[in-house]
Amino acid sequence: MSYKRIKRSINNIKNKSKNNGDYKVNSNSFIRTRKMEFEDFIWYLTLQKGRTTSMELDEYLKCKNDTYKISISKQAFSKQRLNLKPQIFIDLYKDYLKDFYINSPKEAKKYKGYYVLAIDGSMFEIPNTKELREIFKTQKNSSGHRESARARVSGIYDVENEFMVDAIIADCEQGEKNLAKINIEEAGKIIDLKKCMIIFDRGYPGLDLIWFLEKLGIKYIFRLQSTNMYEKEKRSMSTNDEWVKLSCRERLRKIEDEKIREELRKQEYIDTRFTRVILDTGEVEYLLSNLPDTLISEDEMKEAYFKRWKIEISYDILKNKLHIENFTGKTKITIEQDFYAQIYTFNVLQDIKKTANIERKNKEKNKNLKYEYKVNINILAGWLKNILIAMIFVKTDKERKELYDIIIEKAEKNLVAINPDRSYERNHYTSGRNKFRTNLRYNM
C-alpha cells in the first residue's frame, strides 16, 4: 500500500540529492556543507504550510536538528533556492506514479478494463508582479477593467485511482487543447494509453484533438457545446445513440498545422459515436466518443462521462486544502518549484487517503450504515505535512512506520458522509485580487 511507496520515495529523494547535477541551475551551488543542504530544500518546499518564510524555516530546522539555535536567514534561503531546478519535483511525482502503475499494477482500479483519465484546465492566481505579468501574461477581471497575472494549469487525472498523472503550469494565453496533448503524451510515459479512456469537457472537442487521439488509438468521450458544435452531425441522427461520419474537409480552415490539415484532407471523415443524453435538469446534451456500444451501452454513457467530475474535486483540494496558489516567490522558477512540489504532495495525500479508506471499509464490512463514509480530506491534509516532516528525520524504519500508522489512524477517525446526489459547480467569477499575498503569509 502507500507506506511502501512513501518509504521508497523518501529514499529516492535522498538518492537524487546525492546525485544532483541534473537539478542545479549553477553547477557550483550546493557543494559546501550548509545549514540547509540540497535535500532540505526539496523537503522544505514540499512540506511548507503557508506561513511566513522565517517561521517555516525555523520550524523545519527545529525538526531536523531538535533545536531552535540553528537558523538561516530568509534572504540566504531565497537566494539559494534559485539554484534548484523545478524539474526535481516533476521527476519525484512521476517516479511516485511509476511506482504505483508499474510496480503495483494489481492495486490499480479500472473501469471496464480501462484506466479512466479526465483532462481539464484551471486558471491559477500568481503574484501580480511586472515580471510575472510579462512571463505568464494577464487576465481581466469580471468587470473587464483590472488585469492581473494569471497562469493556465492543465492536468490529466486518473479518476479511479485519484492521482494527478501529469500537470502543467503555463502562461494563461496557452491553448487548452495544446496543453492537453502534452498531458496525454506525458501520461503515456507512465500508463499504456491504449488501455485508457480519456474524458473531456465542452472546451476540447476540436477536430485536430480528436484526430490526435484516433492516431494514438485512445478511447475518448467529449461533451459537446450546446450549440454551433457539429450541428450537421447532430441533425443527421435518427436515434439517441448512433455512429456518425464526422466530416473533416469542411473544417480544415481552423487547423493551423499544415501537416495535420493534409492528413485530415486525405481522411475525409472520422467514424464517431454521438449520444444524446438528458440531464437531471431536463437539458439535452450530446456526447461524442469512439467507445464501442459493446463496451459502453447507451444507458451507461452518461454515467461514464460524469466520472470526470472528480478532476473538479482534485482542483478544489489543490486550491483550497493544499493552498497551491499561496506561492512563496515572485519569479518563474519559484512559481514552478511551488507548483510541482505541491503536485507531489497531492499525490502522496491521495495515496494515503485511499489506504485509509480501504482499511476503514474492511473494518465496516458487516455494519449496516445508512451512508458511505470516507476520510475527511481537510483533516488529513492538515496532518499530512506535520507527520511527513517527522517521518523524514527518524532514524529507523520502525519509527517511520509508527508515524505513518498515526496518519492512518487519524484519518480513520475523521470521516464524512458521502451524499450520492452532491454536485460541484465551478465558480467563474474573478475579482482580479488574489486570495493569497506573498507579503501577508501566516506568522503563527
mmCIF file of C-alpha atoms in Angstrom, residues 121-288:
data_model
loop_
_atom_site.group_PDB
_atom_site.id
_atom_site.type_symbol
_atom_site.label_atom_id
_atom_site.label_comp_id
_atom_site.label_asym_id
_atom_site.label_seq_id
_atom_site.Cartn_x
_atom_site.Cartn_y
_atom_site.Cartn_z
ATOM 1 C CA GLY A 121 -7.747 23.215 -17.139
ATOM 2 C CA SER A 122 -7.911 25.897 -14.490
ATOM 3 C CA MET A 123 -6.739 29.468 -14.145
ATOM 4 C CA PHE A 124 -4.367 29.933 -11.201
ATOM 5 C CA GLU A 125 -3.631 33.057 -9.225
ATOM 6 C CA ILE A 126 0.048 34.043 -9.089
ATOM 7 C CA PRO A 127 1.721 37.118 -7.560
ATOM 8 C CA ASN A 128 0.739 40.134 -9.632
ATOM 9 C CA THR A 129 4.229 41.481 -10.348
ATOM 10 C CA LYS A 130 5.515 43.121 -13.513
ATOM 11 C CA GLU A 131 7.898 40.213 -14.185
ATOM 12 C CA LEU A 132 5.174 37.567 -13.841
ATOM 13 C CA ARG A 133 2.710 39.585 -15.922
ATOM 14 C CA GLU A 134 5.253 39.522 -18.740
ATOM 15 C CA ILE A 135 6.034 35.806 -18.367
ATOM 16 C CA PHE A 136 2.598 34.330 -17.613
ATOM 17 C CA LYS A 137 0.502 37.092 -19.248
ATOM 18 C CA THR A 138 -2.623 38.662 -17.726
ATOM 19 C CA GLN A 139 -6.339 38.114 -17.413
ATOM 20 C CA LYS A 140 -9.021 40.753 -16.937
ATOM 21 C CA ASN A 141 -11.419 40.538 -14.018
ATOM 22 C CA SER A 142 -15.170 40.070 -14.457
ATOM 23 C CA SER A 143 -15.743 43.810 -14.924
ATOM 24 C CA GLY A 144 -13.160 43.915 -17.710
ATOM 25 C CA HIS A 145 -11.029 46.603 -16.094
ATOM 26 C CA ARG A 146 -8.306 45.258 -13.801
ATOM 27 C CA GLU A 147 -5.677 42.959 -15.348
ATOM 28 C CA SER A 148 -3.739 40.551 -13.136
ATOM 29 C CA ALA A 149 -1.006 37.989 -13.725
ATOM 30 C CA ARG A 150 -2.514 34.532 -14.148
ATOM 31 C CA ALA A 151 -1.227 31.095 -15.103
ATOM 32 C CA ARG A 152 -3.083 28.398 -17.005
ATOM 33 C CA VAL A 153 -2.864 24.944 -15.470
ATOM 34 C CA SER A 154 -3.756 21.771 -17.345
ATOM 35 C CA GLY A 155 -3.981 18.384 -15.667
ATOM 36 C CA ILE A 156 -4.768 14.779 -16.582
ATOM 37 C CA TYR A 157 -6.287 12.938 -13.640
ATOM 38 C CA ASP A 158 -6.923 9.240 -13.009
ATOM 39 C CA VAL A 159 -10.465 9.350 -11.612
ATOM 40 C CA GLU A 160 -10.479 5.757 -10.329
ATOM 41 C CA ASN A 161 -7.059 5.823 -8.652
ATOM 42 C CA GLU A 162 -7.179 9.544 -7.764
ATOM 43 C CA PHE A 163 -3.731 10.578 -8.955
ATOM 44 C CA MET A 164 -2.764 13.643 -10.974
ATOM 45 C CA VAL A 165 -0.833 11.806 -13.675
ATOM 46 C CA ASP A 166 0.505 14.949 -15.307
ATOM 47 C CA ALA A 167 0.175 18.671 -14.648
ATOM 48 C CA ILE A 168 1.484 21.728 -16.475
ATOM 49 C CA ILE A 169 1.637 25.364 -15.412
ATOM 50 C CA ALA A 170 1.999 27.760 -18.345
ATOM 51 C CA ASP A 171 1.162 31.288 -19.409
ATOM 52 C CA CYS A 172 -2.560 31.990 -19.433
ATOM 53 C CA GLU A 173 -2.674 32.545 -23.195
ATOM 54 C CA GLN A 174 -1.715 28.939 -23.916
ATOM 55 C CA GLY A 175 -4.467 26.951 -25.626
ATOM 56 C CA GLU A 176 -6.178 24.245 -23.578
ATOM 57 C CA LYS A 177 -6.070 21.713 -26.413
ATOM 58 C CA ASN A 178 -2.331 22.082 -26.990
ATOM 59 C CA LEU A 179 -1.651 21.638 -23.273
ATOM 60 C CA ALA A 180 -3.980 18.626 -23.235
ATOM 61 C CA LYS A 181 -1.870 16.977 -25.949
ATOM 62 C CA ILE A 182 1.230 17.439 -23.801
ATOM 63 C CA ASN A 183 -0.635 15.996 -20.786
ATOM 64 C CA ILE A 184 -1.557 12.935 -22.829
ATOM 65 C CA GLU A 185 1.957 12.401 -24.190
ATOM 66 C CA GLU A 186 3.423 12.676 -20.688
ATOM 67 C CA ALA A 187 0.813 10.301 -19.266
ATOM 68 C CA GLY A 188 1.813 7.828 -21.963
ATOM 69 C CA LYS A 189 5.257 7.569 -20.375
ATOM 70 C CA ILE A 190 3.604 6.093 -17.269
ATOM 71 C CA ILE A 191 0.406 4.359 -18.473
ATOM 72 C CA ASP A 192 -0.347 2.434 -21.670
ATOM 73 C CA LEU A 193 -2.595 4.919 -23.489
ATOM 74 C CA LYS A 194 -4.349 2.145 -25.409
ATOM 75 C CA LYS A 195 -5.685 0.953 -22.060
ATOM 76 C CA CYS A 196 -7.070 4.410 -21.269
ATOM 77 C CA MET A 197 -10.428 6.124 -21.687
ATOM 78 C CA ILE A 198 -9.978 9.930 -21.628
ATOM 79 C CA ILE A 199 -12.879 12.250 -20.805
ATOM 80 C CA PHE A 200 -13.054 15.903 -21.904
ATOM 81 C CA ASP A 201 -15.415 18.765 -21.137
ATOM 82 C CA ARG A 202 -17.014 21.172 -23.641
ATOM 83 C CA GLY A 203 -13.958 23.291 -24.444
ATOM 84 C CA TYR A 204 -11.966 20.493 -26.077
ATOM 85 C CA PRO A 205 -13.694 18.653 -28.956
ATOM 86 C CA GLY A 206 -11.809 20.197 -31.862
ATOM 87 C CA LEU A 207 -11.184 18.087 -34.928
ATOM 88 C CA ASP A 208 -7.391 18.205 -34.518
ATOM 89 C CA LEU A 209 -7.553 16.830 -30.958
ATOM 90 C CA ILE A 210 -9.988 14.090 -31.998
ATOM 91 C CA TRP A 211 -7.597 13.090 -34.804
ATOM 92 C CA PHE A 212 -4.654 13.197 -32.362
ATOM 93 C CA LEU A 213 -6.454 10.669 -30.125
ATOM 94 C CA GLU A 214 -7.516 8.488 -33.047
ATOM 95 C CA LYS A 215 -3.936 8.154 -34.264
ATOM 96 C CA LEU A 216 -2.800 7.079 -30.786
ATOM 97 C CA GLY A 217 -5.577 4.506 -30.517
ATOM 98 C CA ILE A 218 -7.079 6.130 -27.404
ATOM 99 C CA LYS A 219 -10.716 5.755 -26.336
ATOM 100 C CA TYR A 220 -12.379 9.103 -25.593
ATOM 101 C CA ILE A 221 -15.576 10.908 -24.592
ATOM 102 C CA PHE A 222 -16.189 14.604 -25.305
ATOM 103 C CA ARG A 223 -19.087 16.685 -24.068
ATOM 104 C CA LEU A 224 -20.202 18.957 -26.897
ATOM 105 C CA GLN A 225 -21.236 22.566 -26.597
ATOM 106 C CA SER A 226 -24.998 23.014 -26.705
ATOM 107 C CA THR A 227 -24.963 24.921 -29.998
ATOM 108 C CA ASN A 228 -22.718 25.518 -33.006
ATOM 109 C CA MET A 229 -20.721 22.321 -32.484
ATOM 110 C CA TYR A 230 -21.095 19.592 -35.106
ATOM 111 C CA GLU A 231 -24.706 20.635 -35.757
ATOM 112 C CA LYS A 232 -24.833 18.857 -39.113
ATOM 113 C CA GLU A 233 -23.941 15.549 -37.481
ATOM 114 C CA LYS A 234 -26.428 16.081 -34.635
ATOM 115 C CA ARG A 235 -29.267 16.745 -37.085
ATOM 116 C CA SER A 236 -28.433 13.604 -39.023
ATOM 117 C CA MET A 237 -29.231 11.411 -36.005
ATOM 118 C CA SER A 238 -32.458 9.397 -36.108
ATOM 119 C CA THR A 239 -31.904 7.810 -32.668
ATOM 120 C CA ASN A 240 -30.354 8.921 -29.378
ATOM 121 C CA ASP A 241 -27.207 6.851 -29.907
ATOM 122 C CA GLU A 242 -25.566 6.118 -33.226
ATOM 123 C CA TRP A 243 -22.352 6.189 -35.234
ATOM 124 C CA VAL A 244 -21.925 9.261 -37.400
ATOM 125 C CA LYS A 245 -19.333 10.169 -40.023
ATOM 126 C CA LEU A 246 -17.643 13.323 -38.741
ATOM 127 C CA SER A 247 -16.782 15.355 -41.817
ATOM 128 C CA CYS A 248 -13.176 16.604 -41.984
ATOM 129 C CA ARG A 249 -12.665 18.595 -45.187
ATOM 130 C CA GLU A 250 -15.133 21.370 -44.418
ATOM 131 C CA ARG A 251 -13.497 22.034 -41.040
ATOM 132 C CA LEU A 252 -9.856 22.332 -42.080
ATOM 133 C CA ARG A 253 -9.546 26.130 -42.124
ATOM 134 C CA LYS A 254 -9.386 26.357 -38.317
ATOM 135 C CA ILE A 255 -6.451 23.930 -38.113
ATOM 136 C CA GLU A 256 -3.120 25.758 -38.148
ATOM 137 C CA ASP A 257 -0.764 22.772 -38.521
ATOM 138 C CA GLU A 258 -0.330 22.130 -42.252
ATOM 139 C CA LYS A 259 0.701 18.504 -41.708
ATOM 140 C CA ILE A 260 -2.458 17.739 -39.716
ATOM 141 C CA ARG A 261 -4.563 19.614 -42.263
ATOM 142 C CA GLU A 262 -3.185 17.424 -45.052
ATOM 143 C CA GLU A 263 -3.761 14.232 -43.040
ATOM 144 C CA LEU A 264 -7.393 15.174 -42.428
ATOM 145 C CA ARG A 265 -7.899 16.220 -46.048
ATOM 146 C CA LYS A 266 -6.968 12.672 -47.071
ATOM 147 C CA GLN A 267 -9.014 11.171 -44.231
ATOM 148 C CA GLU A 268 -12.263 12.910 -45.356
ATOM 149 C CA TYR A 269 -14.223 11.746 -42.281
ATOM 150 C CA ILE A 270 -13.824 10.092 -38.865
ATOM 151 C CA ASP A 271 -16.288 7.494 -37.602
ATOM 152 C CA THR A 272 -17.573 8.781 -34.269
ATOM 153 C CA ARG A 273 -20.378 7.883 -31.917
ATOM 154 C CA PHE A 274 -22.905 10.562 -30.947
ATOM 155 C CA THR A 275 -25.046 10.011 -27.851
ATOM 156 C CA ARG A 276 -27.918 12.305 -26.876
ATOM 157 C CA VAL A 277 -28.381 12.377 -23.088
ATOM 158 C CA ILE A 278 -30.935 14.082 -20.852
ATOM 159 C CA LEU A 279 -29.504 15.776 -17.758
ATOM 160 C CA ASP A 280 -31.283 15.831 -14.392
ATOM 161 C CA THR A 281 -32.230 19.446 -15.170
ATOM 162 C CA GLY A 282 -34.046 18.328 -18.314
ATOM 163 C CA GLU A 283 -31.402 19.822 -20.619
ATOM 164 C CA VAL A 284 -30.276 17.872 -23.670
ATOM 165 C CA GLU A 285 -26.537 17.262 -24.081
ATOM 166 C CA TYR A 286 -24.511 15.436 -26.706
ATOM 167 C CA LEU A 287 -21.510 13.221 -26.068
ATOM 168 C CA LEU A 288 -19.022 12.432 -28.829
#
